[in-house]
Amino acid sequence: MRKSLIVITCILFFMSLKSEAKTEPNIVFEVSFTEPQAHYADVKMEINNLSGNELILKMPVWAPGSYLVREFPKNVEAFYAKAGAEALASEKITKNAWKVNVRGKKSITVNYRVYCFEISVRTSFVDESHAFLSPTGIFMYPDGGINQASIVRIIPAKNWKKVSTGLDSYGDQAFTYYAPNFDWLFDSPIEVGNQDIFEFTAAGVMHEVAMVGGGNYDKAQLKIDMARVVERETAVFGENPNKRYVFIVHNYKTGGGGLEHLNSTVLGASRDGYKDRETYQSFLALVAHEYFHLWNVKRLRPMALGPFNYDAENYTTNLWIAEGFTAYYDNLITQRAGIYTPNEWLNIIESDINAVENRLGNKTQSLSEASFDAWIKAYRPNENSANTTVSYYNKGSLIACLLDLAIINASDAKLSLDDAMRFAYNEYYKKKNRGYSDAEFKAILEKYTKQNLDDFYKRYINGTEDLPFAKYLNYAGFQLMVQDADQQKPYLGISLSKDNDSQIATVSRNTAAWIAGLNVNDEIIAINGERVSNALDYVNGLKELKELDFLINRDGILKSIKVQLKPSASKKYSIRQIENPTEKQKAVLEKWLSL
């Protein structure tokens, strides 16, 4: 694509986010469900005012906010095109593109079916009870026509009576909606069925909550608690960019995860977990996480994340900001809303410190590398991932925590990370209508921390050094306690398969098992000539470090491997308040916890 065209596309993309003017669309979709029990959505696409002899239609291969090429076109079948009753020749020309021989026709209709049977917040699912349409895997767009408006008409299956979506209604027709462009359509999930819907108003915005799958939730309490989260997050940025917002909540026996959208989100939850305090708190933290993305990612964003290339990966080294900072704020906001106590929130930070510092991959992969390689590593973990990767979620959250404390301390408790985020939002989304570069976001952090962050970035963002928790926690009157593992307690360094207590699932780097050469998928038959059903139970029962003789089955061949046990290299980190904090430390703590 030519540079001038990229610039024009970028301008049109962001103009479309702020524009509410409805143009008469040339594209009309109709989605119906003739065989919901077989998990199909039937799509009809009417395209008008065409010119030329060929039309290329594309389907995205990934969903923004979920950084993995998921190859959505793999679920498409029965593609055909016609003009009136006349069939038009068509062919698939790439993995996600179809060419139609229009032959000068001004209007054509394209039909295709999509198989929808993957349960997640980013993939479509249809059965006899409901349909969830994740738009990037449902709707096609004309190549080069991403800015075209469209109408979407939903034809619910028999006995389905409701549709929930962030799209605006169009005209007086039931279940008919308008998308000003395909970026907006692809960012507007659709729930169809008999979901339980309730509403609340917060920050001047009407919020719809569509609960799917039942559950023991208390609607009255959810309205109160979700409104508190919304109000607290809106206060960070000083404005709420929506007039209406939709939560689509899928309740399962066990569920979790979420995906943010421009004026909606999709959440996974445990159907019967709402009465359990910790599970309920975690759900509200998930609400806070996805809602915070309204600003951080959907509007304030790295340059690479919009306008999107829907054909391939969109690389950025800044997911530690986009997701990590959001992960910091989800728990912080939940604490500000009174859902977590300050001590519970500190325990979460403590837990993140232990998770990051004891992950071997933390010494191998930097935060910027973790962000860039999300497309091939974060969403495709294997048996060696713990040795080679770090999460940009919890480590990015810890970086946000340190920078927040640095800003509060440098400003004598007058400012916080909130002020830096608000400034960035106003500067790059509202004023410049574009994303930020690495250098530009770093400059904002330097402005508010009042320090040059070259060394900080070199060591902790682009490097793999231990994060300086002790220094930054001390600003708020805390100290970090570090306790080594018991040096006499034997540690093998493996995990076992969930389905087979005799089979090795992972081997941790530089542990006894790693050094001796035990492998993933080895079946442990005996230790020191004794038949064992669970090697970890055996080793944990030992009182001293010793050499063991493992008899294993590796691909049908019996092997004897000697393993010299070692102690674990892991550490236990805990946060403790210091005695006699200074007045400044007290002020920093108050600002940090009680904004």
XYZ file of C-alpha atoms in Angstrom:
595
model
C 0.000 0.000 0.000
C 1.342 3.465 -0.885
C 2.319 5.765 1.953
C -0.234 8.415 0.939
C -3.008 5.825 1.075
C -1.912 4.711 4.556
C -2.137 8.308 5.805
C -5.602 8.783 4.287
C -6.811 5.492 5.781
C -5.508 6.491 9.215
C -7.318 9.821 9.093
C -10.565 8.233 7.963
C -10.302 5.536 10.667
C -10.116 7.992 13.521
C -12.627 10.390 12.027
C -15.019 7.453 11.943
C -14.571 6.794 15.670
C -15.832 10.275 16.493
C -18.446 10.631 13.790
C -22.051 9.624 14.314
C -23.368 10.708 10.914
C -25.130 7.860 9.122
C -24.620 7.612 5.370
C -26.838 5.458 3.168
C -24.904 2.189 2.986
C -24.189 0.158 -0.127
C -23.737 -3.043 1.876
C -26.478 -4.927 3.696
C -25.846 -8.099 5.719
C -28.479 -10.540 6.819
C -27.503 -13.195 9.362
C -29.880 -16.082 9.992
C -29.709 -19.469 11.677
C -31.356 -22.255 9.701
C -29.436 -24.957 11.584
C -28.415 -23.569 14.969
C -28.221 -27.050 16.489
C -25.482 -27.797 13.941
C -23.653 -24.561 14.874
C -24.100 -22.607 11.636
C -24.656 -18.940 10.911
C -25.986 -18.181 7.415
C -24.770 -14.883 5.965
C -26.227 -12.988 3.017
C -24.312 -9.924 1.811
C -25.976 -7.501 -0.613
C -23.580 -5.099 -2.338
C -24.882 -2.164 -4.402
C -23.496 0.608 -6.623
C -20.627 -1.504 -7.914
C -18.350 -0.583 -10.788
C -15.867 -2.670 -12.732
C -15.788 -6.363 -13.534
C -14.201 -7.870 -10.428
C -14.823 -7.682 -6.704
C -12.549 -9.136 -4.032
C -14.095 -9.907 -0.639
C -11.969 -10.555 2.418
C -12.448 -11.901 5.932
C -10.087 -10.918 8.797
C -7.696 -13.577 10.066
C -7.514 -12.199 13.628
C -9.560 -10.226 16.155
C -8.156 -6.915 17.497
C -7.339 -7.216 21.193
C -6.388 -10.876 20.817
C -2.935 -11.065 19.314
C -2.996 -14.320 17.384
C -3.778 -15.101 13.748
C -6.746 -17.446 14.217
C -7.530 -18.000 10.531
C -11.268 -17.305 10.801
C -11.883 -18.063 7.088
C -11.276 -21.748 7.864
C -14.884 -21.862 9.109
C -16.425 -20.488 5.882
C -18.189 -22.784 3.423
C -20.767 -22.725 0.601
C -19.615 -19.373 -0.804
C -21.521 -18.331 -3.922
C -22.481 -15.085 -5.649
C -25.313 -14.026 -7.918
C -26.877 -10.992 -9.573
C -30.610 -11.446 -9.287
C -31.176 -15.054 -10.331
C -27.975 -15.154 -12.412
C -25.044 -17.051 -10.877
C -21.692 -15.280 -10.956
C -18.340 -17.039 -11.203
C -16.222 -16.827 -8.067
C -13.028 -18.366 -6.741
C -10.971 -18.324 -3.563
C -7.654 -16.632 -4.349
C -5.924 -16.534 -0.935
C -6.632 -18.039 2.474
C -8.971 -15.128 3.329
C -10.031 -13.649 -0.041
C -12.639 -14.534 -2.658
C -12.815 -13.002 -6.154
C -16.222 -12.532 -7.786
C -16.613 -11.945 -11.534
C -19.156 -9.101 -11.333
C -19.324 -8.644 -15.134
C -20.403 -5.011 -14.823
C -23.386 -5.710 -12.573
C -24.302 -2.836 -10.264
C -25.744 -5.013 -7.498
C -24.886 -8.546 -6.397
C -25.665 -10.892 -3.520
C -23.110 -13.137 -1.848
C -24.091 -16.032 0.412
C -21.910 -18.151 2.658
C -22.132 -20.173 5.843
C -19.901 -19.988 8.915
C -19.367 -22.905 11.292
C -19.427 -21.498 14.840
C -18.474 -23.908 17.579
C -15.535 -22.520 19.559
C -16.227 -21.243 23.050
C -14.172 -18.137 23.830
C -14.648 -14.390 24.025
C -13.045 -13.950 20.595
C -14.687 -16.671 18.519
C -18.245 -17.261 17.358
C -20.474 -19.908 18.891
C -23.939 -21.075 17.833
C -26.136 -23.797 19.291
C -29.852 -24.346 19.821
C -29.932 -21.964 22.803
C -28.167 -18.846 21.466
C -25.694 -17.365 19.016
C -22.637 -15.316 19.789
C -21.218 -13.591 16.713
C -17.630 -12.378 16.925
C -17.701 -10.128 13.837
C -14.165 -10.644 12.528
C -15.058 -14.285 11.948
C -18.511 -13.602 10.452
C -18.449 -10.590 8.124
C -16.533 -10.071 4.880
C -15.545 -6.684 3.473
C -14.673 -5.426 -0.011
C -10.925 -5.191 -0.492
C -10.044 -1.514 -0.208
C -13.497 -0.741 1.198
C -12.843 -0.887 4.929
C -14.425 2.569 5.354
C -17.756 1.619 3.784
C -20.856 1.720 5.952
C -23.148 -1.271 6.255
C -26.472 -2.441 7.623
C -26.678 -5.662 9.641
C -30.025 -7.417 9.910
C -30.301 -10.316 12.370
C -32.949 -12.992 11.836
C -33.126 -14.836 15.176
C -33.782 -18.574 15.198
C -37.172 -19.830 16.348
C -37.996 -18.806 19.924
C -35.026 -16.422 20.175
C -36.325 -12.986 21.116
C -33.380 -10.707 21.946
C -30.277 -9.182 20.387
C -27.537 -7.382 22.340
C -24.865 -5.350 20.543
C -23.089 -2.029 20.691
C -24.193 -1.224 17.125
C -26.793 1.525 16.733
C -30.273 0.515 15.630
C -31.166 1.394 12.033
C -34.637 2.561 11.070
C -37.766 0.945 12.418
C -36.953 -2.638 11.464
C -36.470 -5.062 14.331
C -32.926 -6.298 14.980
C -31.452 -4.080 12.265
C -28.246 -2.159 12.960
C -25.879 0.332 11.392
C -22.056 0.283 11.224
C -20.349 3.453 9.921
C -17.387 1.383 8.669
C -15.944 -2.099 8.954
C -13.559 -1.186 11.781
C -16.645 -0.370 13.817
C -18.508 -3.497 12.695
C -15.556 -5.730 13.504
C -15.463 -4.149 16.980
C -19.146 -4.824 17.730
C -19.925 -8.361 18.930
C -23.527 -9.556 18.711
C -25.413 -11.820 21.120
C -28.664 -13.392 19.890
C -31.023 -15.475 22.013
C -32.930 -15.070 25.259
C -30.265 -13.488 27.429
C -31.203 -11.892 30.761
C -30.788 -8.139 30.222
C -30.556 -5.426 32.849
C -29.311 -1.831 32.730
C -27.639 0.790 34.887
C -26.429 4.330 34.331
C -22.946 5.444 35.394
C -20.774 8.401 34.346
C -23.732 9.641 32.304
C -23.693 6.501 30.130
C -26.415 3.869 29.828
C -24.966 0.386 30.303
C -26.660 -2.810 29.177
C -25.647 -6.114 30.751
C -26.622 -9.260 28.821
C -26.231 -12.364 30.986
C -26.069 -15.597 28.984
C -26.210 -19.083 30.466
C -27.834 -18.358 33.815
C -26.071 -18.018 37.143
C -26.465 -17.085 40.797
C -25.751 -13.392 40.232
C -27.492 -10.603 42.133
C -28.555 -8.010 39.546
C -29.117 -5.269 42.108
C -25.616 -5.711 43.577
C -23.999 -5.977 40.153
C -25.570 -2.679 39.135
C -24.038 -1.013 42.205
C -20.590 -2.556 41.921
C -20.217 -2.263 38.153
C -21.314 1.377 38.350
C -18.621 2.032 40.957
C -15.991 0.615 38.613
C -17.261 2.704 35.699
C -17.286 5.913 37.735
C -13.775 5.342 39.090
C -12.305 4.611 35.679
C -14.034 7.552 34.037
C -12.483 9.759 36.723
C -8.998 8.697 35.611
C -9.467 10.123 32.114
C -11.972 12.879 32.871
C -14.564 11.759 30.330
C -16.451 8.710 29.119
C -16.296 8.383 25.316
C -19.604 6.510 24.935
C -23.311 7.268 25.114
C -24.148 3.575 25.481
C -22.129 0.531 26.461
C -22.896 -3.214 26.366
C -21.503 -6.009 28.552
C -22.047 -9.476 27.082
C -21.385 -12.014 29.852
C -21.174 -15.709 29.025
C -21.671 -17.833 32.134
C -20.228 -21.344 32.094
C -19.556 -24.047 34.663
C -16.076 -22.561 34.816
C -15.268 -19.486 32.779
C -13.066 -16.446 32.496
C -11.359 -14.047 30.134
C -12.569 -10.996 28.279
C -12.146 -9.043 25.064
C -12.508 -5.291 24.779
C -14.399 -3.413 22.059
C -15.132 0.226 21.228
C -18.384 0.439 23.182
C -18.844 -3.105 24.441
C -17.033 -6.088 25.877
C -17.436 -9.856 26.061
C -16.694 -11.547 29.387
C -16.474 -15.158 30.505
C -17.623 -16.001 34.037
C -18.372 -18.948 36.310
C -22.123 -19.479 36.454
C -22.257 -20.281 40.168
C -19.317 -18.156 41.307
C -21.071 -14.889 42.084
C -21.745 -15.816 45.721
C -18.107 -16.651 46.406
C -16.234 -13.516 47.538
C -12.951 -14.161 45.725
C -14.645 -15.285 42.518
C -16.957 -12.271 42.577
C -14.032 -9.916 43.196
C -12.164 -11.478 40.271
C -15.194 -11.000 38.034
C -15.407 -7.311 38.926
C -11.659 -6.958 38.318
C -12.283 -8.464 34.864
C -15.055 -5.904 34.321
C -12.582 -3.197 35.347
C -9.897 -4.569 33.011
C -12.017 -4.659 29.873
C -13.736 -1.374 30.641
C -10.382 0.390 31.159
C -9.553 -0.623 27.591
C -12.186 1.915 26.472
C -9.395 4.408 26.882
C -6.169 2.404 27.031
C -5.953 0.465 23.708
C -9.210 1.438 22.042
C -8.336 5.132 21.946
C -4.985 5.702 23.627
C -2.920 3.114 21.788
C 0.432 2.162 20.258
C 0.746 3.256 16.638
C 0.604 -0.316 15.350
C -2.857 -0.955 16.805
C -5.009 0.916 14.320
C -5.775 1.348 11.567
C -5.511 -2.422 11.421
C -4.170 -4.803 8.854
C -6.739 -7.596 9.094
C -4.703 -9.893 6.823
C -1.707 -10.410 9.112
C -0.020 -9.647 12.429
C 0.183 -6.049 13.689
C 3.421 -5.882 15.672
C 4.139 -3.604 18.632
C 6.647 -3.682 21.495
C 4.165 -1.888 23.749
C 1.657 -4.512 24.875
C 3.220 -4.146 28.315
C 1.545 -0.707 28.311
C -1.639 -1.644 26.467
C -2.315 -4.765 28.539
C 0.100 -4.495 31.465
C -0.992 -1.018 32.568
C -4.605 -2.124 32.168
C -3.866 -5.158 34.365
C -2.470 -2.791 37.015
C -5.507 -0.562 36.903
C -8.089 -3.369 36.964
C -7.143 -4.318 40.528
C -6.328 -0.743 41.585
C -9.718 0.511 40.387
C -11.466 -2.412 42.068
C -9.722 -1.405 45.292
C -10.703 2.239 44.819
C -14.291 1.095 44.324
C -14.197 -0.623 47.717
C -14.417 -4.155 46.297
C -10.895 -5.134 47.344
C -9.566 -3.946 50.679
C -6.158 -2.207 50.563
C -4.580 -5.302 52.135
C -6.197 -7.586 49.550
C -4.881 -5.345 46.801
C -1.349 -5.405 48.260
C -1.607 -9.192 48.388
C -2.328 -9.184 44.642
C 0.811 -7.129 44.010
C 2.763 -9.505 46.220
C 1.399 -12.465 44.269
C 2.423 -10.861 40.956
C 5.943 -10.255 42.277
C 6.251 -13.930 43.213
C 4.837 -15.063 39.868
C 7.168 -12.878 37.799
C 10.376 -13.218 39.803
C 10.058 -17.003 40.095
C 9.301 -17.521 36.399
C 12.445 -18.705 34.668
C 11.404 -17.079 31.395
C 11.643 -13.703 33.136
C 15.428 -14.004 32.764
C 15.183 -14.943 29.088
C 12.544 -12.702 27.509
C 12.247 -8.934 27.991
C 8.939 -7.094 28.217
C 9.372 -5.487 24.814
C 10.178 -8.892 23.303
C 7.165 -10.451 25.034
C 4.985 -7.757 23.460
C 6.405 -8.172 19.976
C 6.287 -11.973 20.055
C 2.765 -12.223 21.483
C 1.610 -13.392 18.040
C 3.753 -16.523 18.098
C 4.392 -17.188 21.789
C 1.878 -15.724 24.251
C -1.183 -17.385 22.720
C 0.672 -20.540 21.658
C 2.422 -21.751 24.811
C 4.194 -25.092 24.805
C 5.848 -27.296 27.404
C 8.934 -25.046 27.471
C 7.189 -21.656 27.655
C 7.724 -21.168 31.398
C 11.475 -21.392 30.740
C 11.496 -18.908 27.875
C 8.679 -16.357 28.181
C 7.257 -13.781 30.572
C 3.737 -12.348 30.687
C 3.405 -8.736 29.593
C 0.245 -8.685 31.718
C 1.593 -9.220 35.226
C 5.113 -7.917 34.603
C 3.697 -4.893 32.783
C 1.369 -4.397 35.734
C 4.346 -4.363 38.093
C 6.136 -1.797 35.903
C 3.011 0.388 36.079
C 3.026 0.000 39.859
C 6.653 1.150 40.127
C 6.067 4.118 37.826
C 2.927 5.097 39.732
C 4.919 5.185 42.986
C 7.709 7.113 41.255
C 5.277 9.784 40.025
C 3.539 10.122 43.391
C 6.895 10.429 45.155
C 8.358 12.899 42.642
C 5.273 15.152 42.876
C 5.070 15.092 46.690
C 1.844 13.098 46.451
C 0.122 15.630 44.179
C 0.145 13.546 40.976
C 0.011 9.879 40.010
C 0.073 7.610 36.977
C -3.540 8.729 36.437
C -2.262 12.146 35.397
C 0.213 10.667 32.919
C -2.483 8.454 31.377
C -4.930 11.356 31.125
C -2.275 13.534 29.490
C -1.420 10.788 26.979
C -5.111 10.237 26.166
C -5.679 13.944 25.505
C -2.449 14.391 23.594
C -2.551 11.411 21.245
C -6.181 10.409 20.922
C -8.010 13.722 21.261
C -5.497 16.219 19.873
C -3.378 14.278 17.400
C -5.871 11.569 16.484
C -3.202 8.879 16.281
C -1.302 6.328 18.286
C 1.887 6.976 20.206
C 5.407 5.776 19.450
C 7.683 4.056 21.993
C 9.669 7.269 22.409
C 6.572 9.421 22.842
C 5.116 7.324 25.667
C 8.527 7.148 27.343
C 8.734 10.951 27.173
C 5.376 11.236 28.974
C 6.571 8.923 31.735
C 9.753 10.993 32.050
C 7.688 14.174 32.270
C 5.736 12.847 35.244
C 8.452 10.841 37.039
C 10.830 13.804 36.593
C 13.675 11.489 35.636
C 15.486 10.194 32.591
C 14.244 6.656 32.014
C 16.935 5.503 29.566
C 18.517 3.233 32.158
C 15.108 2.048 33.451
C 14.045 1.034 29.938
C 17.415 -0.568 29.176
C 17.384 -2.709 32.315
C 13.710 -3.498 32.924
C 11.763 -3.005 29.667
C 14.291 -4.048 27.048
C 16.375 -6.080 29.501
C 15.737 -8.855 31.978
C 17.173 -7.543 35.247
C 15.271 -8.021 38.510
C 12.772 -5.204 39.023
C 13.786 -2.729 41.765
C 10.792 -3.327 44.026
C 12.560 -2.393 47.258
C 13.418 1.127 46.047
C 9.937 1.999 44.791
C 7.924 0.312 47.541
C 9.964 2.269 50.054
C 8.436 5.481 48.663
C 5.166 4.339 50.278
C 6.748 3.049 53.480
C 6.992 -0.630 52.526
C 9.879 -3.060 52.422
C 10.220 -6.185 50.324
C 11.058 -9.299 52.302
C 12.844 -12.091 50.419
C 13.085 -15.629 51.718
C 15.085 -18.360 49.970
C 13.662 -21.830 49.530
C 14.608 -24.499 52.068
C 18.088 -25.549 50.941
C 17.632 -29.047 52.383
C 14.272 -29.765 50.765
C 14.625 -31.916 47.639
C 13.241 -30.453 44.444
C 12.930 -32.361 41.171
C 11.785 -29.603 38.785
C 8.993 -31.241 36.826
C 5.218 -31.070 36.577
C 3.046 -34.041 35.735
C 0.265 -34.402 33.196
C -3.242 -33.616 34.414
C -4.428 -36.821 32.782
C -1.563 -39.090 33.824
C 0.336 -38.818 37.117
C 3.181 -40.868 35.638
C 3.860 -38.669 32.607
C 6.101 -35.586 32.676
C 4.380 -32.432 31.377
C 7.118 -29.803 31.896
C 10.760 -29.654 32.952
C 12.081 -26.466 34.569
C 15.405 -25.053 33.405
C 18.534 -25.861 35.488
C 16.693 -28.114 37.919
C 17.722 -31.659 38.826
C 15.424 -33.130 36.169
C 16.680 -30.721 33.491
C 20.353 -31.430 34.196
C 19.855 -35.211 34.353
C 17.924 -35.303 31.081
C 14.388 -36.219 32.055
C 12.131 -35.226 29.158
C 8.587 -34.065 28.642
C 6.367 -37.082 27.828
C 8.639 -39.508 29.676
C 6.595 -42.007 31.679
C 8.093 -42.528 35.135
C 7.754 -46.177 36.036
C 9.993 -46.632 39.087
C 12.456 -44.794 41.339
C 15.316 -46.712 42.985
C 13.659 -49.945 41.918
C 10.367 -49.073 43.578
C 7.203 -48.767 41.474
C 5.753 -45.269 41.871
C 2.403 -43.848 40.836
C 3.411 -40.199 41.389
C 7.077 -39.158 41.280
C 6.429 -35.800 42.906
C 4.816 -37.392 45.938
C 7.817 -39.679 46.220
C 10.382 -36.863 46.035
C 8.397 -34.570 48.350
C 8.478 -37.311 50.969
C 12.274 -37.365 51.091
C 14.176 -35.630 53.887
C 17.546 -35.112 52.189
C 19.180 -34.349 48.850
C 20.268 -37.609 47.259
C 20.805 -39.335 43.931
C 17.865 -41.293 42.561
C 17.674 -43.892 39.808
C 14.646 -43.237 37.552
C 13.269 -45.971 35.315
C 11.328 -44.297 32.523
C 9.489 -45.301 29.363
C 10.429 -43.051 26.447
C 8.565 -43.855 23.251
C 8.346 -47.528 24.154
C 11.997 -47.872 25.191
C 12.937 -48.333 28.866
C 15.710 -46.092 30.129
C 17.480 -45.683 33.464
C 18.410 -42.088 34.340
C 20.274 -41.042 37.487
C 19.055 -37.761 38.999
C 20.974 -35.854 41.685
C 18.341 -33.901 43.583
C 18.846 -30.176 44.213
C 16.954 -27.602 46.276
C 14.573 -25.214 44.561
C 15.996 -21.882 43.436
C 12.661 -20.125 43.949
C 12.184 -17.337 46.469
C 9.250 -16.117 48.514
C 8.568 -12.375 48.332
C 6.376 -10.511 50.789
C 5.519 -6.838 51.316
C 5.747 -5.456 54.837
C 5.076 -1.969 56.165
C 8.085 -0.346 57.805
C 7.995 0.990 61.330
C 7.893 4.758 61.777
C 7.333 5.873 58.142
C 8.139 9.493 57.334
C 5.413 12.025 56.672
C 6.217 11.889 52.968
C 5.941 8.102 52.930
C 2.558 8.387 54.634
C 1.419 10.914 52.036
C 2.608 8.712 49.154
C 0.775 5.716 50.638
C -2.441 7.678 51.089
C -2.299 8.963 47.516
C -1.491 5.482 46.206
C -4.335 3.699 47.986
C -7.119 6.227 48.336
C -7.481 8.167 45.100
